[in-house]
PDB file of C-alpha atoms in Angstrom:
ATOM      1  CA  MET A  13     308.376 206.902  64.111  1.00  0.00           C
ATOM      2  CA  ARG A  14     306.147 207.394  67.148  1.00  0.00           C
ATOM      3  CA  GLY A  15     305.876 211.124  66.526  1.00  0.00           C
ATOM      4  CA  TRP A  16     305.140 210.546  62.835  1.00  0.00           C
ATOM      5  CA  TRP A  17     302.405 208.047  63.718  1.00  0.00           C
ATOM      6  CA  GLN A  18     300.795 210.429  66.186  1.00  0.00           C
ATOM      7  CA  GLU A  19     300.768 213.197  63.596  1.00  0.00           C
ATOM      8  CA  LEU A  20     299.181 210.854  61.035  1.00  0.00           C
ATOM      9  CA  ALA A  21     296.589 209.722  63.575  1.00  0.00           C
ATOM     10  CA  GLY A  22     295.786 213.365  64.200  1.00  0.00           C
ATOM     11  CA  LEU A  23     294.657 213.725  60.591  1.00  0.00           C
ATOM     12  CA  VAL A  24     291.888 211.168  61.015  1.00  0.00           C
ATOM     13  CA  LEU A  25     291.235 211.251  64.771  1.00  0.00           C
ATOM     14  CA  PRO A  26     290.590 213.964  67.334  1.00  0.00           C
ATOM     15  CA  VAL A  27     293.957 215.213  68.581  1.00  0.00           C
ATOM     16  CA  ASP A  28     292.775 214.981  72.180  1.00  0.00           C
ATOM     17  CA  CYS A  29     293.205 211.916  74.384  1.00  0.00           C
ATOM     18  CA  ALA A  30     290.386 209.465  73.753  1.00  0.00           C
ATOM     19  CA  GLY A  31     290.054 208.848  77.469  1.00  0.00           C
ATOM     20  CA  CYS A  32     290.166 212.259  79.141  1.00  0.00           C
ATOM     21  CA  GLY A  33     290.564 214.906  76.438  1.00  0.00           C
ATOM     22  CA  ALA A  34     294.184 215.860  77.165  1.00  0.00           C
ATOM     23  CA  ALA A  35     295.538 217.767  74.174  1.00  0.00           C
ATOM     24  CA  ARG A  36     297.766 216.454  71.405  1.00  0.00           C
ATOM     25  CA  VAL A  37     298.009 212.822  72.429  1.00  0.00           C
ATOM     26  CA  LEU A  38     296.072 209.754  71.312  1.00  0.00           C
ATOM     27  CA  VAL A  39     296.025 208.255  74.829  1.00  0.00           C
ATOM     28  CA  CYS A  40     297.688 210.149  77.676  1.00  0.00           C
ATOM     29  CA  ALA A  41     299.914 208.551  80.305  1.00  0.00           C
ATOM     30  CA  ASP A  42     297.187 208.561  82.960  1.00  0.00           C
ATOM     31  CA  CYS A  43     294.678 206.833  80.708  1.00  0.00           C
ATOM     32  CA  ARG A  44     297.294 204.331  79.565  1.00  0.00           C
ATOM     33  CA  GLY A  45     297.830 203.616  83.230  1.00  0.00           C
ATOM     34  CA  ALA A  46     294.128 202.876  83.666  1.00  0.00           C
ATOM     35  CA  LEU A  47     294.468 200.358  80.814  1.00  0.00           C
ATOM     36  CA  SER A  48     297.798 198.909  81.926  1.00  0.00           C
ATOM     37  CA  GLY A  49     296.254 195.798  83.430  1.00  0.00           C
ATOM     38  CA  ALA A  50     297.688 196.562  86.861  1.00  0.00           C
ATOM     39  CA  ALA A  51     294.159 196.199  88.259  1.00  0.00           C
ATOM     40  CA  ALA A  52     293.375 193.005  86.284  1.00  0.00           C
ATOM     41  CA  GLY A  53     291.338 190.451  88.171  1.00  0.00           C
ATOM     42  CA  LEU A  54     288.630 187.832  88.204  1.00  0.00           C
ATOM     43  CA  VAL A  55     285.093 189.041  87.474  1.00  0.00           C
ATOM     44  CA  ARG A  56     281.860 187.316  88.449  1.00  0.00           C
ATOM     45  CA  PRO A  57     278.670 188.650  86.861  1.00  0.00           C
ATOM     46  CA  SER A  58     275.613 188.275  89.060  1.00  0.00           C
ATOM     47  CA  PRO A  59     273.585 186.294  88.344  1.00  0.00           C
ATOM     48  CA  ARG A  60     276.231 184.061  86.810  1.00  0.00           C
ATOM     49  CA  PRO A  61     274.984 182.433  83.578  1.00  0.00           C
ATOM     50  CA  ASP A  62     275.328 178.673  83.269  1.00  0.00           C
ATOM     51  CA  GLY A  63     278.480 177.589  81.494  1.00  0.00           C
ATOM     52  CA  LEU A  64     280.370 180.844  81.937  1.00  0.00           C
ATOM     53  CA  PRO A  65     284.108 180.109  82.173  1.00  0.00           C
ATOM     54  CA  GLU A  66     286.465 181.953  84.475  1.00  0.00           C
ATOM     55  CA  VAL A  67     286.724 185.539  83.206  1.00  0.00           C
ATOM     56  CA  GLN A  68     289.588 187.947  83.817  1.00  0.00           C
ATOM     57  CA  ALA A  69     289.204 191.677  83.095  1.00  0.00           C
ATOM     58  CA  ALA A  70     291.983 194.235  82.817  1.00  0.00           C
ATOM     59  CA  ALA A  71     290.069 197.244  84.133  1.00  0.00           C
ATOM     60  CA  ALA A  72     286.748 198.567  85.379  1.00  0.00           C
ATOM     61  CA  TYR A  73     284.365 199.743  82.667  1.00  0.00           C
ATOM     62  CA  GLU A  74     284.140 203.362  83.736  1.00  0.00           C
ATOM     63  CA  GLY A  75     285.747 206.727  83.172  1.00  0.00           C
ATOM     64  CA  ALA A  76     288.676 206.794  80.779  1.00  0.00           C
ATOM     65  CA  VAL A  77     288.506 203.055  80.111  1.00  0.00           C
ATOM     66  CA  ARG A  78     284.912 203.284  78.926  1.00  0.00           C
ATOM     67  CA  ALA A  79     285.686 206.352  76.807  1.00  0.00           C
ATOM     68  CA  VAL A  80     288.617 204.683  75.022  1.00  0.00           C
ATOM     69  CA  LEU A  81     286.630 201.496  74.350  1.00  0.00           C
ATOM     70  CA  LEU A  82     283.709 203.442  72.895  1.00  0.00           C
ATOM     71  CA  ALA A  83     286.004 205.585  70.747  1.00  0.00           C
ATOM     72  CA  HIS A  84     287.516 202.441  69.258  1.00  0.00           C
ATOM     73  CA  LYS A  85     284.282 200.477  68.934  1.00  0.00           C
ATOM     74  CA  GLU A  86     281.736 203.045  67.867  1.00  0.00           C
ATOM     75  CA  ARG A  87     283.756 205.905  66.399  1.00  0.00           C
ATOM     76  CA  GLY A  88     286.329 203.903  64.468  1.00  0.00           C
ATOM     77  CA  ALA A  89     289.424 205.159  66.298  1.00  0.00           C
ATOM     78  CA  LEU A  90     291.409 202.177  65.054  1.00  0.00           C
ATOM     79  CA  PRO A  91     294.853 203.141  66.430  1.00  0.00           C
ATOM     80  CA  LEU A  92     293.399 202.653  69.915  1.00  0.00           C
ATOM     81  CA  ALA A  93     293.484 198.893  69.292  1.00  0.00           C
ATOM     82  CA  GLY A  94     297.122 198.910  70.411  1.00  0.00           C
ATOM     83  CA  VAL A  95     296.526 200.134  73.961  1.00  0.00           C
ATOM     84  CA  LEU A  96     293.340 198.045  74.247  1.00  0.00           C
ATOM     85  CA  GLY A  97     295.214 194.979  72.997  1.00  0.00           C
ATOM     86  CA  ALA A  98     297.846 195.527  75.677  1.00  0.00           C
ATOM     87  CA  ALA A  99     295.071 195.605  78.288  1.00  0.00           C
ATOM     88  CA  LEU A 100     293.555 192.404  76.920  1.00  0.00           C
ATOM     89  CA  ALA A 101     296.958 190.709  76.953  1.00  0.00           C
ATOM     90  CA  ALA A 102     297.303 191.665  80.628  1.00  0.00           C
ATOM     91  CA  ALA A 103     293.926 190.040  81.346  1.00  0.00           C
ATOM     92  CA  VAL A 104     295.031 186.854  79.556  1.00  0.00           C
ATOM     93  CA  LEU A 105     298.200 186.768  81.662  1.00  0.00           C
ATOM     94  CA  ALA A 106     296.167 187.372  84.824  1.00  0.00           C
ATOM     95  CA  GLY A 107     294.230 184.201  84.028  1.00  0.00           C
ATOM     96  CA  GLY A 108     297.311 182.053  84.525  1.00  0.00           C
ATOM     97  CA  THR A 109     298.902 182.133  81.077  1.00  0.00           C
ATOM     98  CA  ARG A 110     302.632 182.545  81.539  1.00  0.00           C
ATOM     99  CA  PRO A 111     305.582 182.814  79.170  1.00  0.00           C
ATOM    100  CA  GLY A 112     308.158 180.060  79.092  1.00  0.00           C
ATOM    101  CA  PRO A 113     309.210 176.946  77.206  1.00  0.00           C
ATOM    102  CA  GLY A 114     306.886 173.981  77.097  1.00  0.00           C
ATOM    103  CA  ARG A 115     303.762 175.915  78.039  1.00  0.00           C
ATOM    104  CA  GLY A 116     302.139 175.503  74.628  1.00  0.00           C
ATOM    105  CA  GLU A 117     300.373 177.867  72.298  1.00  0.00           C
ATOM    106  CA  VAL A 118     297.423 180.074  73.219  1.00  0.00           C
ATOM    107  CA  ALA A 119     294.525 180.543  70.796  1.00  0.00           C
ATOM    108  CA  LEU A 120     292.573 183.751  71.361  1.00  0.00           C
ATOM    109  CA  VAL A 121     289.019 183.144  70.139  1.00  0.00           C
ATOM    110  CA  PRO A 122     287.184 186.464  69.713  1.00  0.00           C
ATOM    111  CA  VAL A 123     283.439 186.719  70.165  1.00  0.00           C
ATOM    112  CA  PRO A 124     282.097 187.627  66.709  1.00  0.00           C
ATOM    113  CA  SER A 125     280.069 190.707  65.898  1.00  0.00           C
ATOM    114  CA  ALA A 126     276.977 190.526  63.706  1.00  0.00           C
ATOM    115  CA  ARG A 127     277.726 191.289  60.060  1.00  0.00           C
ATOM    116  CA  ARG A 128     275.464 194.319  60.096  1.00  0.00           C
ATOM    117  CA  GLN A 129     277.421 195.734  63.029  1.00  0.00           C
ATOM    118  CA  VAL A 130     280.738 195.140  61.279  1.00  0.00           C
ATOM    119  CA  ARG A 131     279.417 196.907  58.184  1.00  0.00           C
ATOM    120  CA  ALA A 132     278.071 199.814  60.207  1.00  0.00           C
ATOM    121  CA  ARG A 133     281.281 200.253  62.205  1.00  0.00           C
ATOM    122  CA  GLY A 134     283.656 199.432  59.393  1.00  0.00           C
ATOM    123  CA  HIS A 135     285.584 196.946  61.548  1.00  0.00           C
ATOM    124  CA  ASP A 136     285.239 194.098  64.049  1.00  0.00           C
ATOM    125  CA  PRO A 137     286.358 195.571  67.401  1.00  0.00           C
ATOM    126  CA  ALA A 138     286.890 192.337  69.347  1.00  0.00           C
ATOM    127  CA  ARG A 139     288.909 190.738  66.562  1.00  0.00           C
ATOM    128  CA  ARG A 140     291.064 193.824  66.060  1.00  0.00           C
ATOM    129  CA  ILE A 141     291.823 194.034  69.789  1.00  0.00           C
ATOM    130  CA  ALA A 142     292.551 190.289  69.867  1.00  0.00           C
ATOM    131  CA  LEU A 143     295.111 190.671  67.068  1.00  0.00           C
ATOM    132  CA  ALA A 144     296.862 193.438  69.000  1.00  0.00           C
ATOM    133  CA  ALA A 145     296.775 191.315  72.177  1.00  0.00           C
ATOM    134  CA  ALA A 146     298.278 188.309  70.402  1.00  0.00           C
ATOM    135  CA  GLY A 147     301.153 190.461  69.201  1.00  0.00           C
ATOM    136  CA  ARG A 148     301.751 191.793  72.713  1.00  0.00           C
ATOM    137  CA  LEU A 149     301.698 188.248  74.157  1.00  0.00           C
ATOM    138  CA  ARG A 150     304.208 187.008  71.590  1.00  0.00           C
ATOM    139  CA  ARG A 151     306.551 189.851  72.463  1.00  0.00           C
ATOM    140  CA  ALA A 152     306.208 188.805  76.108  1.00  0.00           C
ATOM    141  CA  GLY A 153     307.251 185.263  75.247  1.00  0.00           C
ATOM    142  CA  VAL A 154     303.814 183.644  75.020  1.00  0.00           C
ATOM    143  CA  PRO A 155     303.148 181.900  71.686  1.00  0.00           C
ATOM    144  CA  ALA A 156     299.724 183.270  70.825  1.00  0.00           C
ATOM    145  CA  ARG A 157     297.535 183.595  67.757  1.00  0.00           C
ATOM    146  CA  VAL A 158     294.001 184.626  66.951  1.00  0.00           C
ATOM    147  CA  ALA A 159     291.607 181.854  65.946  1.00  0.00           C
ATOM    148  CA  PRO A 160     288.361 183.440  64.640  1.00  0.00           C
ATOM    149  CA  VAL A 161     286.415 180.180  64.710  1.00  0.00           C
ATOM    150  CA  LEU A 162     283.058 181.426  66.015  1.00  0.00           C
ATOM    151  CA  GLY A 163     280.234 182.736  63.872  1.00  0.00           C
ATOM    152  CA  LEU A 164     276.576 183.645  64.244  1.00  0.00           C
ATOM    153  CA  ARG A 165     274.230 181.034  62.817  1.00  0.00           C
ATOM    154  CA  ARG A 166     271.097 183.112  63.230  1.00  0.00           C
ATOM    155  CA  ALA A 167     270.136 186.743  63.658  1.00  0.00           C
ATOM    156  CA  VAL A 168     270.118 188.202  67.161  1.00  0.00           C
ATOM    157  CA  ALA A 169     268.629 191.403  68.517  1.00  0.00           C
ATOM    158  CA  ASP A 170     270.765 194.330  69.632  1.00  0.00           C
ATOM    159  CA  GLN A 171     271.851 193.588  73.200  1.00  0.00           C
ATOM    160  CA  ALA A 172     271.697 197.227  74.305  1.00  0.00           C
ATOM    161  CA  GLY A 173     268.938 197.746  76.829  1.00  0.00           C
ATOM    162  CA  LEU A 174     268.364 194.035  77.451  1.00  0.00           C
ATOM    163  CA  GLY A 175     268.554 192.568  80.944  1.00  0.00           C
ATOM    164  CA  ALA A 176     270.550 189.496  81.922  1.00  0.00           C
ATOM    165  CA  ARG A 177     267.717 187.025  81.283  1.00  0.00           C
ATOM    166  CA  GLU A 178     266.765 188.680  77.983  1.00  0.00           C
ATOM    167  CA  ARG A 179     270.373 188.551  76.806  1.00  0.00           C
ATOM    168  CA  ARG A 180     270.619 184.855  77.587  1.00  0.00           C
ATOM    169  CA  GLU A 181     267.405 184.159  75.685  1.00  0.00           C
ATOM    170  CA  ASN A 182     268.505 186.360  72.788  1.00  0.00           C
ATOM    171  CA  LEU A 183     271.816 184.510  72.395  1.00  0.00           C
ATOM    172  CA  ALA A 184     270.789 180.954  73.225  1.00  0.00           C
ATOM    173  CA  GLY A 185     272.123 178.711  70.471  1.00  0.00           C
ATOM    174  CA  ALA A 186     273.153 181.676  68.318  1.00  0.00           C
ATOM    175  CA  LEU A 187     276.879 180.896  68.019  1.00  0.00           C
ATOM    176  CA  ALA A 188     278.584 177.972  66.348  1.00  0.00           C
ATOM    177  CA  VAL A 189     282.112 176.946  65.425  1.00  0.00           C
ATOM    178  CA  ARG A 190     282.801 177.407  61.745  1.00  0.00           C
ATOM    179  CA  ARG A 191     283.790 174.481  59.556  1.00  0.00           C
ATOM    180  CA  GLY A 192     287.463 173.784  60.034  1.00  0.00           C
ATOM    181  CA  GLY A 193     287.535 175.417  63.452  1.00  0.00           C
ATOM    182  CA  ALA A 194     289.207 172.410  65.050  1.00  0.00           C
ATOM    183  CA  GLY A 195     292.142 172.875  62.715  1.00  0.00           C
ATOM    184  CA  LEU A 196     292.587 176.486  63.795  1.00  0.00           C
ATOM    185  CA  THR A 197     292.638 175.717  67.512  1.00  0.00           C
ATOM    186  CA  GLY A 198     294.047 172.176  67.609  1.00  0.00           C
ATOM    187  CA  GLY A 199     296.560 171.684  70.397  1.00  0.00           C
ATOM    188  CA  ALA A 200     296.265 175.239  71.729  1.00  0.00           C
ATOM    189  CA  ARG A 201     294.865 176.493  75.020  1.00  0.00           C
ATOM    190  CA  ILE A 202     291.691 178.369  74.134  1.00  0.00           C
ATOM    191  CA  VAL A 203     290.939 181.744  75.664  1.00  0.00           C
ATOM    192  CA  LEU A 204     287.665 183.397  74.682  1.00  0.00           C
ATOM    193  CA  VAL A 205     288.135 187.148  74.308  1.00  0.00           C
ATOM    194  CA  ASP A 206     285.889 190.204  74.015  1.00  0.00           C
ATOM    195  CA  ASP A 207     286.148 193.919  74.679  1.00  0.00           C
ATOM    196  CA  VAL A 208     283.613 194.110  77.543  1.00  0.00           C
ATOM    197  CA  VAL A 209     281.682 191.654  79.704  1.00  0.00           C
ATOM    198  CA  THR A 210     278.497 192.768  81.455  1.00  0.00           C
ATOM    199  CA  THR A 211     276.026 189.962  82.195  1.00  0.00           C
ATOM    200  CA  GLY A 212     278.309 187.230  80.838  1.00  0.00           C
ATOM    201  CA  ALA A 213     275.627 185.938  78.446  1.00  0.00           C
ATOM    202  CA  THR A 214     277.769 186.372  75.328  1.00  0.00           C
ATOM    203  CA  LEU A 215     280.814 184.604  76.746  1.00  0.00           C
ATOM    204  CA  ALA A 216     278.641 181.813  78.151  1.00  0.00           C
ATOM    205  CA  GLU A 217     277.138 181.231  74.695  1.00  0.00           C
ATOM    206  CA  ALA A 218     280.608 181.310  73.117  1.00  0.00           C
ATOM    207  CA  ALA A 219     281.790 178.730  75.652  1.00  0.00           C
ATOM    208  CA  ARG A 220     278.791 176.507  74.900  1.00  0.00           C
ATOM    209  CA  ALA A 221     279.588 176.597  71.174  1.00  0.00           C
ATOM    210  CA  VAL A 222     283.253 175.763  71.743  1.00  0.00           C
ATOM    211  CA  ARG A 223     282.393 172.843  74.020  1.00  0.00           C
ATOM    212  CA  ALA A 224     279.661 171.560  71.694  1.00  0.00           C
ATOM    213  CA  ALA A 225     282.145 171.451  68.817  1.00  0.00           C
ATOM    214  CA  GLY A 226     284.548 169.344  70.866  1.00  0.00           C
ATOM    215  CA  LEU A 227     287.390 171.849  70.722  1.00  0.00           C
ATOM    216  CA  LEU A 228     288.411 171.143  74.324  1.00  0.00           C
ATOM    217  CA  ALA A 229     290.588 168.065  74.303  1.00  0.00           C
ATOM    218  CA  GLY A 230     291.283 165.737  77.196  1.00  0.00           C
ATOM    219  CA  PRO A 231     289.259 163.900  79.854  1.00  0.00           C
ATOM    220  CA  ALA A 232     288.622 167.048  81.893  1.00  0.00           C
ATOM    221  CA  ALA A 233     286.541 168.452  79.047  1.00  0.00           C
ATOM    222  CA  GLY A 234     283.647 166.156  79.878  1.00  0.00           C
ATOM    223  CA  PRO A 235     280.498 167.372  81.653  1.00  0.00           C
ATOM    224  CA  ALA A 236     281.675 165.955  84.984  1.00  0.00           C
ATOM    225  CA  ALA A 237     284.592 168.388  85.021  1.00  0.00           C
ATOM    226  CA  GLY A 238     282.310 171.379  85.480  1.00  0.00           C
ATOM    227  CA  PRO A 239     281.370 174.336  83.295  1.00  0.00           C
ATOM    228  CA  GLY A 240     284.777 176.030  83.362  1.00  0.00           C
ATOM    229  CA  ALA A 241     286.973 173.031  82.537  1.00  0.00           C
ATOM    230  CA  LEU A 242     289.950 173.822  80.325  1.00  0.00           C
ATOM    231  CA  LEU A 243     288.388 177.047  79.128  1.00  0.00           C
ATOM    232  CA  ARG A 244     289.149 180.605  80.142  1.00  0.00           C
ATOM    233  CA  ALA A 245     287.999 184.034  79.020  1.00  0.00           C
ATOM    234  CA  ALA A 246     289.561 187.489  79.081  1.00  0.00           C
ATOM    235  CA  VAL A 247     288.176 190.955  78.400  1.00  0.00           C
ATOM    236  CA  VAL A 248     289.433 194.513  78.462  1.00  0.00           C
ATOM    237  CA  ALA A 249     286.832 195.742  80.939  1.00  0.00           C
ATOM    238  CA  ALA A 250     283.942 194.767  83.204  1.00  0.00           C
ATOM    239  CA  PRO A 251     281.627 196.653  85.579  1.00  0.00           C
ATOM    240  CA  ALA A 252     283.459 197.607  88.763  1.00  0.00           C
ATOM    241  CA  ASP A 253     280.960 195.769  90.961  1.00  0.00           C
ATOM    242  CA  SER A 254     281.560 192.459  89.154  1.00  0.00           C
ATOM    243  CA  PHE A 255     285.205 192.154  90.227  1.00  0.00           C
ATOM    244  CA  ALA A 256     285.911 189.551  92.879  1.00  0.00           C
ATOM    245  CA  ARG A 257     288.147 192.207  94.436  1.00  0.00           C
ATOM    246  CA  ALA A 258     287.504 195.918  93.999  1.00  0.00           C
ATOM    247  CA  PRO A 259     289.638 197.251  91.111  1.00  0.00           C
ATOM    248  CA  ARG A 260     291.502 200.519  91.271  1.00  0.00           C
ATOM    249  CA  THR A 261     289.556 203.561  90.129  1.00  0.00           C
ATOM    250  CA  ALA A 262     290.160 204.452  86.491  1.00  0.00           C
ATOM    251  CA  ALA A 263     292.241 207.567  85.900  1.00  0.00           C
ATOM    252  CA  ARG A 264     290.337 210.862  85.617  1.00  0.00           C
TER     253      ARG A 264
END
């Protein structure tokens, strides 16, 4: 089945590795290693935006990792969602989520893309990766599901080329929890997920929307508990210099 799938993928995708260009393989062993999550760790954008929860990233956004993410996101290489989902699952696990009885369900809440971006790309990258990650977590013994509860309530500018302050201003108040969102996340531990974090502005806005909607249950969810209470975030990649500890260099 694996060989059949690779041949089918070759009909619609370049036959070279999306990360390094190795021939006749969707993602080579070296590039899979860069996305294995072995280098997963805490990232701290600087300056840190208010309200940003603890963020774990699976890999540094460089080299093969960057190439695979861009191939999936911008060039529609949809089969890459599997390896990226595995990386995201590793980041979720690095944040303290562990398999085992009595640990409760995990709700992966993807950061939404603007509708125009989804139409232009033909898919929603963060949601697709989140679905793959949820499947990987379930196979690892973690009850996980995707809860797409966030939506844009106003238009925002393209974030490309904007600095940290401009991104915060661009996104301020832009996200909201959709009607019925509490029913999709009720009782689960929420983890905000995205493909990449840079300044942290998007995840901080997502966290604000989740808190404002009252999706974080329990006394620790109050303002006195601090901006990261009961909320975590996980991404596939982050800039190398934002890791609390230096990550391993990406393959090739």
